[in-house]
GROMACS .gro file of N, CA and C in nm:
model
  444
    1MET      N    1   0.064  -0.143  -0.001
    1MET     CA    2   0.005   0.011  -0.012
    1MET      C    3   0.098   0.144   0.017
    2ARG      N    4   0.061   0.203  -0.077
    2ARG     CA    5   0.129   0.344  -0.084
    2ARG      C    6   0.115   0.425   0.046
    3ALA      N    7   0.222   0.488   0.083
    3ALA     CA    8   0.207   0.595   0.191
    3ALA      C    9   0.107   0.712   0.140
    4ARG      N   10   0.035   0.759   0.232
    4ARG     CA   11  -0.028   0.892   0.231
    4ARG      C   12   0.044   0.996   0.261
    5ALA      N   13   0.004   1.123   0.176
    5ALA     CA   14   0.100   1.249   0.200
    5ALA      C   15   0.011   1.362   0.223
    6ALA      N   16   0.039   1.418   0.320
    6ALA     CA   17  -0.055   1.547   0.328
    6ALA      C   18  -0.076   1.654   0.226
    7SER      N   19  -0.164   1.719   0.188
    7SER     CA   20  -0.178   1.812   0.117
    7SER      C   21  -0.278   1.944   0.182
    8ALA      N   22  -0.281   2.058   0.115
    8ALA     CA   23  -0.353   2.160   0.166
    8ALA      C   24  -0.514   2.134   0.132
    9ALA      N   25  -0.532   2.028   0.056
    9ALA     CA   26  -0.709   1.992  -0.002
    9ALA      C   27  -0.706   1.830   0.064
   10GLY      N   28  -0.628   1.806   0.166
   10GLY     CA   29  -0.673   1.701   0.217
   10GLY      C   30  -0.528   1.608   0.196
   11TYR      N   31  -0.586   1.460   0.203
   11TYR     CA   32  -0.473   1.339   0.194
   11TYR      C   33  -0.485   1.283   0.055
   12VAL      N   34  -0.367   1.297  -0.018
   12VAL     CA   35  -0.346   1.211  -0.153
   12VAL      C   36  -0.248   1.126  -0.140
   13LEU      N   37  -0.256   1.021  -0.239
   13LEU     CA   38  -0.167   0.909  -0.236
   13LEU      C   39  -0.019   0.977  -0.308
   14ALA      N   40   0.090   0.933  -0.227
   14ALA     CA   41   0.213   0.954  -0.257
   14ALA      C   42   0.243   0.880  -0.399
   15MET      N   43   0.306   0.960  -0.492
   15MET     CA   44   0.335   0.899  -0.620
   15MET      C   45   0.494   0.870  -0.616
   16GLU      N   46   0.528   0.761  -0.699
   16GLU     CA   47   0.678   0.757  -0.725
   16GLU      C   48   0.691   0.783  -0.901
   17ASN      N   49   0.781   0.850  -0.925
   17ASN     CA   50   0.802   0.897  -1.063
   17ASN      C   51   0.945   0.876  -1.074
   18SER      N   52   0.960   0.859  -1.214
   18SER     CA   53   1.112   0.840  -1.263
   18SER      C   54   1.095   0.872  -1.412
   19LEU      N   55   1.218   0.914  -1.479
   19LEU     CA   56   1.192   0.929  -1.613
   19LEU      C   57   1.200   0.780  -1.701
   20GLY      N   58   1.122   0.776  -1.813
   20GLY     CA   59   1.136   0.617  -1.858
   20GLY      C   60   1.190   0.620  -1.965
   21GLN      N   61   1.185   0.700  -2.071
   21GLN     CA   62   1.194   0.649  -2.193
   21GLN      C   63   1.264   0.792  -2.290
   22TYR      N   64   1.291   0.795  -2.359
   22TYR     CA   65   1.342   0.955  -2.444
   22TYR      C   66   1.328   0.919  -2.579
   23CYS      N   67   1.248   0.966  -2.669
   23CYS     CA   68   1.244   0.944  -2.812
   23CYS      C   69   1.314   1.018  -2.872
   24ILE      N   70   1.408   0.982  -2.978
   24ILE     CA   71   1.481   1.083  -3.058
   24ILE      C   72   1.452   1.070  -3.195
   25ASN      N   73   1.456   1.139  -3.331
   25ASN     CA   74   1.442   1.123  -3.453
   25ASN      C   75   1.585   1.074  -3.515
   26VAL      N   76   1.558   1.016  -3.605
   26VAL     CA   77   1.705   0.955  -3.668
   26VAL      C   78   1.657   0.951  -3.812
   27THR      N   79   1.782   0.968  -3.880
   27THR     CA   80   1.758   0.988  -4.055
   27THR      C   81   1.773   0.838  -4.119
   28ASP      N   82   1.864   0.714  -4.020
   28ASP     CA   83   1.895   0.599  -4.084
   28ASP      C   84   1.868   0.534  -3.966
   29LEU      N   85   1.746   0.448  -3.939
   29LEU     CA   86   1.724   0.380  -3.815
   29LEU      C   87   1.855   0.277  -3.809
   30GLU      N   88   1.889   0.206  -3.901
   30GLU     CA   89   1.969   0.093  -3.878
   30GLU      C   90   2.121   0.135  -3.860
   31ARG      N   91   2.175   0.233  -3.898
   31ARG     CA   92   2.293   0.303  -3.859
   31ARG      C   93   2.277   0.352  -3.728
   32SER      N   94   2.171   0.431  -3.679
   32SER     CA   95   2.189   0.467  -3.558
   32SER      C   96   2.166   0.351  -3.435
   33VAL      N   97   2.111   0.245  -3.485
   33VAL     CA   98   2.104   0.095  -3.448
   33VAL      C   99   2.249   0.071  -3.379
   34ARG      N  100   2.322   0.087  -3.509
   34ARG     CA  101   2.467   0.023  -3.523
   34ARG      C  102   2.553   0.074  -3.391
   35PHE      N  103   2.517   0.244  -3.426
   35PHE     CA  104   2.591   0.328  -3.308
   35PHE      C  105   2.569   0.271  -3.175
   36TRP      N  106   2.426   0.279  -3.094
   36TRP     CA  107   2.382   0.254  -3.001
   36TRP      C  108   2.452   0.104  -2.927
   37THR      N  109   2.432   0.012  -3.029
   37THR     CA  110   2.443  -0.124  -3.002
   37THR      C  111   2.605  -0.158  -2.993
   38ASP      N  112   2.662  -0.135  -3.088
   38ASP     CA  113   2.815  -0.202  -3.139
   38ASP      C  114   2.901  -0.053  -3.095
   39VAL      N  115   2.864   0.057  -3.068
   39VAL     CA  116   2.954   0.157  -2.994
   39VAL      C  117   2.915   0.174  -2.859
   40VAL      N  118   2.817   0.207  -2.808
   40VAL     CA  119   2.785   0.230  -2.695
   40VAL      C  120   2.761   0.116  -2.591
   41GLY      N  121   2.689   0.000  -2.669
   41GLY     CA  122   2.677  -0.121  -2.618
   41GLY      C  123   2.554  -0.126  -2.531
   42ILE      N  124   2.447  -0.066  -2.559
   42ILE     CA  125   2.300  -0.080  -2.524
   42ILE      C  126   2.224  -0.177  -2.626
   43PRO      N  127   2.184  -0.253  -2.598
   43PRO     CA  128   2.111  -0.378  -2.654
   43PRO      C  129   1.970  -0.317  -2.695
   44VAL      N  130   1.917  -0.377  -2.809
   44VAL     CA  131   1.755  -0.345  -2.845
   44VAL      C  132   1.664  -0.422  -2.761
   45GLN      N  133   1.589  -0.359  -2.697
   45GLN     CA  134   1.476  -0.419  -2.650
   45GLN      C  135   1.351  -0.458  -2.726
   46SER      N  136   1.339  -0.380  -2.810
   46SER     CA  137   1.207  -0.375  -2.921
   46SER      C  138   1.219  -0.310  -3.031
   47ARG      N  139   1.123  -0.345  -3.125
   47ARG     CA  140   1.130  -0.315  -3.276
   47ARG      C  141   0.954  -0.309  -3.291
   48THR      N  142   0.921  -0.147  -3.344
   48THR     CA  143   0.779  -0.153  -3.368
   48THR      C  144   0.787  -0.071  -3.529
   49GLU      N  145   0.688  -0.084  -3.598
   49GLU     CA  146   0.682  -0.034  -3.716
   49GLU      C  147   0.526   0.031  -3.719
   50ILE      N  148   0.517   0.146  -3.737
   50ILE     CA  149   0.370   0.209  -3.750
   50ILE      C  150   0.334   0.276  -3.892
   51PRO      N  151   0.247   0.329  -3.907
   51PRO     CA  152   0.229   0.364  -4.062
   51PRO      C  153   0.334   0.484  -4.095
   52THR      N  154   0.355   0.572  -3.970
   52THR     CA  155   0.449   0.692  -4.006
   52THR      C  156   0.594   0.677  -3.981
   53ALA      N  157   0.619   0.567  -3.904
   53ALA     CA  158   0.743   0.576  -3.867
   53ALA      C  159   0.808   0.409  -3.835
   54LYS      N  160   0.948   0.398  -3.801
   54LYS     CA  161   0.976   0.261  -3.760
   54LYS      C  162   1.079   0.330  -3.621
   55GLU      N  163   1.037   0.234  -3.534
   55GLU     CA  164   1.096   0.261  -3.402
   55GLU      C  165   1.166   0.139  -3.362
   56VAL      N  166   1.295   0.183  -3.250
   56VAL     CA  167   1.334   0.068  -3.203
   56VAL      C  168   1.378   0.136  -3.043
   57VAL      N  169   1.331   0.038  -2.953
   57VAL     CA  170   1.356   0.084  -2.806
   57VAL      C  171   1.468   0.003  -2.773
   58LEU      N  172   1.566   0.077  -2.704
   58LEU     CA  173   1.691   0.037  -2.648
   58LEU      C  174   1.741   0.064  -2.508
   59GLN      N  175   1.765  -0.033  -2.400
   59GLN     CA  176   1.812  -0.018  -2.280
   59GLN      C  177   1.884  -0.135  -2.239
   60ALA      N  178   2.009  -0.049  -2.147
   60ALA     CA  179   2.117  -0.160  -2.077
   60ALA      C  180   2.059  -0.236  -2.013
   61GLU      N  181   2.116  -0.368  -1.990
   61GLU     CA  182   2.097  -0.449  -1.874
   61GLU      C  183   2.074  -0.416  -1.729
   62VAL      N  184   2.165  -0.321  -1.725
   62VAL     CA  185   2.172  -0.277  -1.597
   62VAL      C  186   2.073  -0.169  -1.548
   63GLY      N  187   1.980  -0.128  -1.655
   63GLY     CA  188   1.870  -0.049  -1.606
   63GLY      C  189   1.904   0.086  -1.656
   64GLY      N  190   1.843   0.190  -1.602
   64GLY     CA  191   1.870   0.317  -1.678
   64GLY      C  192   1.734   0.351  -1.763
   65SER      N  193   1.715   0.492  -1.812
   65SER     CA  194   1.610   0.530  -1.922
   65SER      C  195   1.632   0.428  -2.041
   66ARG      N  196   1.522   0.410  -2.104
   66ARG     CA  197   1.512   0.366  -2.218
   66ARG      C  198   1.539   0.480  -2.346
   67LEU      N  199   1.587   0.428  -2.431
   67LEU     CA  200   1.610   0.517  -2.563
   67LEU      C  201   1.532   0.452  -2.684
   68GLN      N  202   1.421   0.538  -2.713
   68GLN     CA  203   1.364   0.516  -2.851
   68GLN      C  204   1.418   0.577  -2.991
   69LEU      N  205   1.459   0.531  -3.070
   69LEU     CA  206   1.504   0.568  -3.221
   69LEU      C  207   1.395   0.582  -3.268
   70ALA      N  208   1.362   0.668  -3.375
   70ALA     CA  209   1.262   0.659  -3.431
   70ALA      C  210   1.277   0.736  -3.575
   71GLN      N  211   1.258   0.658  -3.664
   71GLN     CA  212   1.265   0.745  -3.830
   71GLN      C  213   1.133   0.754  -3.895
   72GLN      N  214   1.140   0.895  -3.913
   72GLN     CA  215   0.994   0.910  -3.991
   72GLN      C  216   0.975   0.888  -4.128
   73LEU      N  217   0.907   0.798  -4.179
   73LEU     CA  218   0.893   0.753  -4.301
   73LEU      C  219   0.882   0.875  -4.412
   74ASP      N  220   0.815   0.971  -4.375
   74ASP     CA  221   0.796   1.073  -4.469
   74ASP      C  222   0.880   1.207  -4.446
   75GLN      N  223   0.989   1.166  -4.385
   75GLN     CA  224   1.081   1.278  -4.368
   75GLN      C  225   1.211   1.247  -4.441
   76ASP      N  226   1.270   1.373  -4.506
   76ASP     CA  227   1.368   1.348  -4.612
   76ASP      C  228   1.501   1.464  -4.541
   77GLY      N  229   1.606   1.439  -4.576
   77GLY     CA  230   1.706   1.518  -4.529
   77GLY      C  231   1.759   1.514  -4.371
   78PRO      N  232   1.825   1.632  -4.327
   78PRO     CA  233   1.878   1.628  -4.171
   78PRO      C  234   1.781   1.631  -4.078
   79ILE      N  235   1.806   1.576  -3.931
   79ILE     CA  236   1.723   1.614  -3.842
   79ILE      C  237   1.730   1.769  -3.808
   80ASP      N  238   1.600   1.819  -3.793
   80ASP     CA  239   1.616   1.984  -3.719
   80ASP      C  240   1.603   1.937  -3.585
   81MET      N  241   1.702   2.019  -3.545
   81MET     CA  242   1.757   1.962  -3.399
   81MET      C  243   1.706   2.073  -3.315
   82GLY      N  244   1.673   2.216  -3.363
   82GLY     CA  245   1.608   2.297  -3.268
   82GLY      C  246   1.693   2.350  -3.198
   83THR      N  247   1.644   2.424  -3.064
   83THR     CA  248   1.732   2.463  -2.973
   83THR      C  249   1.697   2.411  -2.825
   84ALA      N  250   1.618   2.311  -2.840
   84ALA     CA  251   1.558   2.277  -2.703
   84ALA      C  252   1.657   2.140  -2.630
   85MET      N  253   1.677   2.061  -2.719
   85MET     CA  254   1.785   1.958  -2.657
   85MET      C  255   1.936   1.981  -2.662
   86TRP      N  256   1.974   1.992  -2.571
   86TRP     CA  257   2.148   2.022  -2.570
   86TRP      C  258   2.212   1.908  -2.564
   87LYS      N  259   2.204   1.786  -2.505
   87LYS     CA  260   2.283   1.672  -2.511
   87LYS      C  261   2.211   1.542  -2.429
   88LEU      N  262   2.263   1.428  -2.498
   88LEU     CA  263   2.214   1.307  -2.420
   88LEU      C  264   2.353   1.280  -2.330
   89TYR      N  265   2.321   1.199  -2.183
   89TYR     CA  266   2.439   1.143  -2.105
   89TYR      C  267   2.425   0.985  -2.126
   90VAL      N  268   2.549   0.988  -2.129
   90VAL     CA  269   2.566   0.813  -2.116
   90VAL      C  270   2.653   0.796  -2.022
   91ASP      N  271   2.598   0.713  -1.910
   91ASP     CA  272   2.687   0.679  -1.820
   91ASP      C  273   2.792   0.535  -1.847
   92THR      N  274   2.900   0.526  -1.804
   92THR     CA  275   2.998   0.440  -1.884
   92THR      C  276   3.107   0.382  -1.748
   93ASP      N  277   3.143   0.282  -1.750
   93ASP     CA  278   3.248   0.253  -1.694
   93ASP      C  279   3.395   0.251  -1.722
   94ASP      N  280   3.389   0.277  -1.880
   94ASP     CA  281   3.535   0.330  -1.917
   94ASP      C  282   3.526   0.438  -2.048
   95CYS      N  283   3.520   0.551  -1.984
   95CYS     CA  284   3.497   0.648  -2.092
   95CYS      C  285   3.617   0.677  -2.220
   96GLN      N  286   3.726   0.633  -2.197
   96GLN     CA  287   3.802   0.621  -2.303
   96GLN      C  288   3.782   0.509  -2.407
   97ASP      N  289   3.727   0.414  -2.349
   97ASP     CA  290   3.688   0.267  -2.473
   97ASP      C  291   3.579   0.325  -2.527
   98VAL      N  292   3.476   0.376  -2.487
   98VAL     CA  293   3.351   0.415  -2.564
   98VAL      C  294   3.396   0.501  -2.650
   99TYR      N  295   3.468   0.609  -2.618
   99TYR     CA  296   3.494   0.737  -2.696
   99TYR      C  297   3.582   0.682  -2.809
  100ASP      N  298   3.681   0.560  -2.780
  100ASP     CA  299   3.766   0.519  -2.897
  100ASP      C  300   3.671   0.443  -2.977
  101LYS      N  301   3.610   0.372  -2.936
  101LYS     CA  302   3.492   0.311  -3.025
  101LYS      C  303   3.413   0.391  -3.089
  102ALA      N  304   3.389   0.512  -3.046
  102ALA     CA  305   3.295   0.614  -3.147
  102ALA      C  306   3.379   0.677  -3.250
  103MET      N  307   3.510   0.698  -3.210
  103MET     CA  308   3.584   0.769  -3.318
  103MET      C  309   3.606   0.674  -3.429
  104ALA      N  310   3.613   0.495  -3.401
  104ALA     CA  311   3.655   0.427  -3.488
  104ALA      C  312   3.541   0.386  -3.583
  105ALA      N  313   3.411   0.409  -3.519
  105ALA     CA  314   3.286   0.413  -3.621
  105ALA      C  315   3.261   0.566  -3.684
  106GLY      N  316   3.365   0.637  -3.690
  106GLY     CA  317   3.345   0.767  -3.755
  106GLY      C  318   3.279   0.880  -3.714
  107CYS      N  319   3.227   0.898  -3.581
  107CYS     CA  320   3.168   0.973  -3.527
  107CYS      C  321   3.266   1.095  -3.491
  108GLU      N  322   3.222   1.215  -3.484
  108GLU     CA  323   3.272   1.350  -3.480
  108GLU      C  324   3.331   1.357  -3.308
  109SER      N  325   3.427   1.393  -3.293
  109SER     CA  326   3.492   1.427  -3.184
  109SER      C  327   3.462   1.585  -3.124
  110VAL      N  328   3.408   1.596  -2.998
  110VAL     CA  329   3.388   1.725  -2.962
  110VAL      C  330   3.504   1.756  -2.874
  111SER      N  331   3.499   1.652  -2.778
  111SER     CA  332   3.612   1.681  -2.662
  111SER      C  333   3.649   1.540  -2.643
  112PRO      N  334   3.789   1.517  -2.633
  112PRO     CA  335   3.822   1.374  -2.580
  112PRO      C  336   3.797   1.389  -2.435
  113PRO      N  337   3.835   1.235  -2.377
  113PRO     CA  338   3.817   1.230  -2.257
  113PRO      C  339   3.902   1.316  -2.152
  114GLN      N  340   3.841   1.360  -2.026
  114GLN     CA  341   3.929   1.408  -1.972
  114GLN      C  342   3.852   1.411  -1.834
  115GLN      N  343   3.945   1.402  -1.713
  115GLN     CA  344   3.887   1.409  -1.584
  115GLN      C  345   3.878   1.556  -1.547
  116LEU      N  346   3.763   1.566  -1.498
  116LEU     CA  347   3.738   1.734  -1.444
  116LEU      C  348   3.786   1.752  -1.313
  117ASP      N  349   3.833   1.854  -1.276
  117ASP     CA  350   3.876   1.881  -1.128
  117ASP      C  351   3.757   1.899  -1.054
  118ARG      N  352   3.621   1.980  -1.130
  118ARG     CA  353   3.535   2.006  -1.035
  118ARG      C  354   3.442   1.891  -0.965
  119TRP      N  355   3.444   1.774  -1.038
  119TRP     CA  356   3.370   1.664  -0.988
  119TRP      C  357   3.450   1.536  -1.028
  120PRO      N  358   3.426   1.433  -0.938
  120PRO     CA  359   3.526   1.306  -0.990
  120PRO      C  360   3.456   1.229  -1.090
  121VAL      N  361   3.477   1.300  -1.211
  121VAL     CA  362   3.433   1.223  -1.342
  121VAL      C  363   3.538   1.239  -1.452
  122THR      N  364   3.517   1.149  -1.529
  122THR     CA  365   3.606   1.192  -1.699
  122THR      C  366   3.478   1.181  -1.758
  123VAL      N  367   3.481   1.283  -1.876
  123VAL     CA  368   3.385   1.304  -1.956
  123VAL      C  369   3.447   1.298  -2.074
  124ALA      N  370   3.377   1.265  -2.194
  124ALA     CA  371   3.407   1.318  -2.315
  124ALA      C  372   3.287   1.349  -2.408
  125PHE      N  373   3.311   1.410  -2.499
  125PHE     CA  374   3.188   1.434  -2.599
  125PHE      C  375   3.206   1.410  -2.739
  126ILE      N  376   3.085   1.359  -2.798
  126ILE     CA  377   3.090   1.325  -2.935
  126ILE      C  378   2.978   1.373  -2.990
  127LYS      N  379   2.968   1.352  -3.151
  127LYS     CA  380   2.849   1.360  -3.223
  127LYS      C  381   2.824   1.237  -3.262
  128ASP      N  382   2.692   1.191  -3.274
  128ASP     CA  383   2.651   1.091  -3.310
  128ASP      C  384   2.637   1.088  -3.468
  129PRO      N  385   2.569   0.970  -3.522
  129PRO     CA  386   2.562   0.961  -3.680
  129PRO      C  387   2.455   1.095  -3.728
  130ASP      N  388   2.360   1.125  -3.610
  130ASP     CA  389   2.312   1.245  -3.664
  130ASP      C  390   2.304   1.353  -3.612
  131GLY      N  391   2.413   1.362  -3.539
  131GLY     CA  392   2.471   1.488  -3.505
  131GLY      C  393   2.413   1.521  -3.365
  132TYR      N  394   2.375   1.462  -3.303
  132TYR     CA  395   2.330   1.458  -3.137
  132TYR      C  396   2.467   1.452  -3.055
  133LEU      N  397   2.472   1.563  -2.994
  133LEU     CA  398   2.549   1.557  -2.869
  133LEU      C  399   2.547   1.469  -2.763
  134ILE      N  400   2.666   1.363  -2.753
  134ILE     CA  401   2.675   1.257  -2.652
  134ILE      C  402   2.775   1.304  -2.558
  135GLU      N  403   2.731   1.317  -2.434
  135GLU     CA  404   2.838   1.309  -2.316
  135GLU      C  405   2.845   1.201  -2.286
  136PHE      N  406   2.969   1.146  -2.263
  136PHE     CA  407   3.022   0.997  -2.197
  136PHE      C  408   3.055   1.050  -2.049
  137VAL      N  409   3.011   0.954  -1.961
  137VAL     CA  410   3.036   1.011  -1.823
  137VAL      C  411   3.071   0.898  -1.734
  138GLN      N  412   3.201   0.870  -1.717
  138GLN     CA  413   3.268   0.780  -1.624
  138GLN      C  414   3.254   0.842  -1.472
  139ASN      N  415   3.212   0.782  -1.383
  139ASN     CA  416   3.223   0.844  -1.227
  139ASN      C  417   3.310   0.760  -1.152
  140HIS      N  418   3.408   0.857  -1.090
  140HIS     CA  419   3.527   0.774  -1.011
  140HIS      C  420   3.498   0.741  -0.893
  141GLU      N  421   3.383   0.766  -0.796
  141GLU     CA  422   3.356   0.758  -0.687
  141GLU      C  423   3.216   0.652  -0.673
  142GLY      N  424   3.258   0.527  -0.721
  142GLY     CA  425   3.137   0.417  -0.730
  142GLY      C  426   3.068   0.448  -0.879
  143LYS      N  427   2.976   0.382  -0.901
  143LYS     CA  428   2.883   0.375  -1.017
  143LYS      C  429   2.779   0.427  -0.972
  144ARG      N  430   2.758   0.516  -1.095
  144ARG     CA  431   2.615   0.588  -1.096
  144ARG      C  432   2.489   0.501  -1.074
  145PRO      N  433   2.387   0.548  -1.055
  145PRO     CA  434   2.261   0.447  -1.007
  145PRO      C  435   2.229   0.371  -1.121
  146SER      N  436   2.259   0.456  -1.246
  146SER     CA  437   2.175   0.362  -1.382
  146SER      C  438   2.289   0.263  -1.412
  147LEU      N  439   2.374   0.255  -1.353
  147LEU     CA  440   2.483   0.138  -1.391
  147LEU      C  441   2.483   0.014  -1.300
  148ARG      N  442   2.398   0.056  -1.174
  148ARG     CA  443   2.376  -0.084  -1.081
  148ARG      C  444   2.295  -0.198  -1.137
   0.00000   0.00000   0.00000
């Protein structure tokens, strides 16, 4: 049974919430699947085709949020990134290794792995095949919750 939490209007059920899944548009679904599975190491969980799009959902065996890749069937040309989304974070236990795999796969380097002074992490930035900015984060004080 859920715990009850007091509110100004009376008692309400306390909710448990988390971020579950992110969906990004891609121009070549299979190329993007290869990046996320072969370079980053996140396996495919499901595939779906609807009349307007082909979709693939990926999630690491250790948990964390799911990533949905969607190729819109009526879209031609590059993805319009807009200005709302800045970057995607990928927790890793080996920043250098995943960065090296991304470079070998032809991704664009934005910043090679570097240990930060402000936080106990090593980070690297790359652009994936569609130009999304990806930040690889390796925590040096234990594993992040998404890697447990």
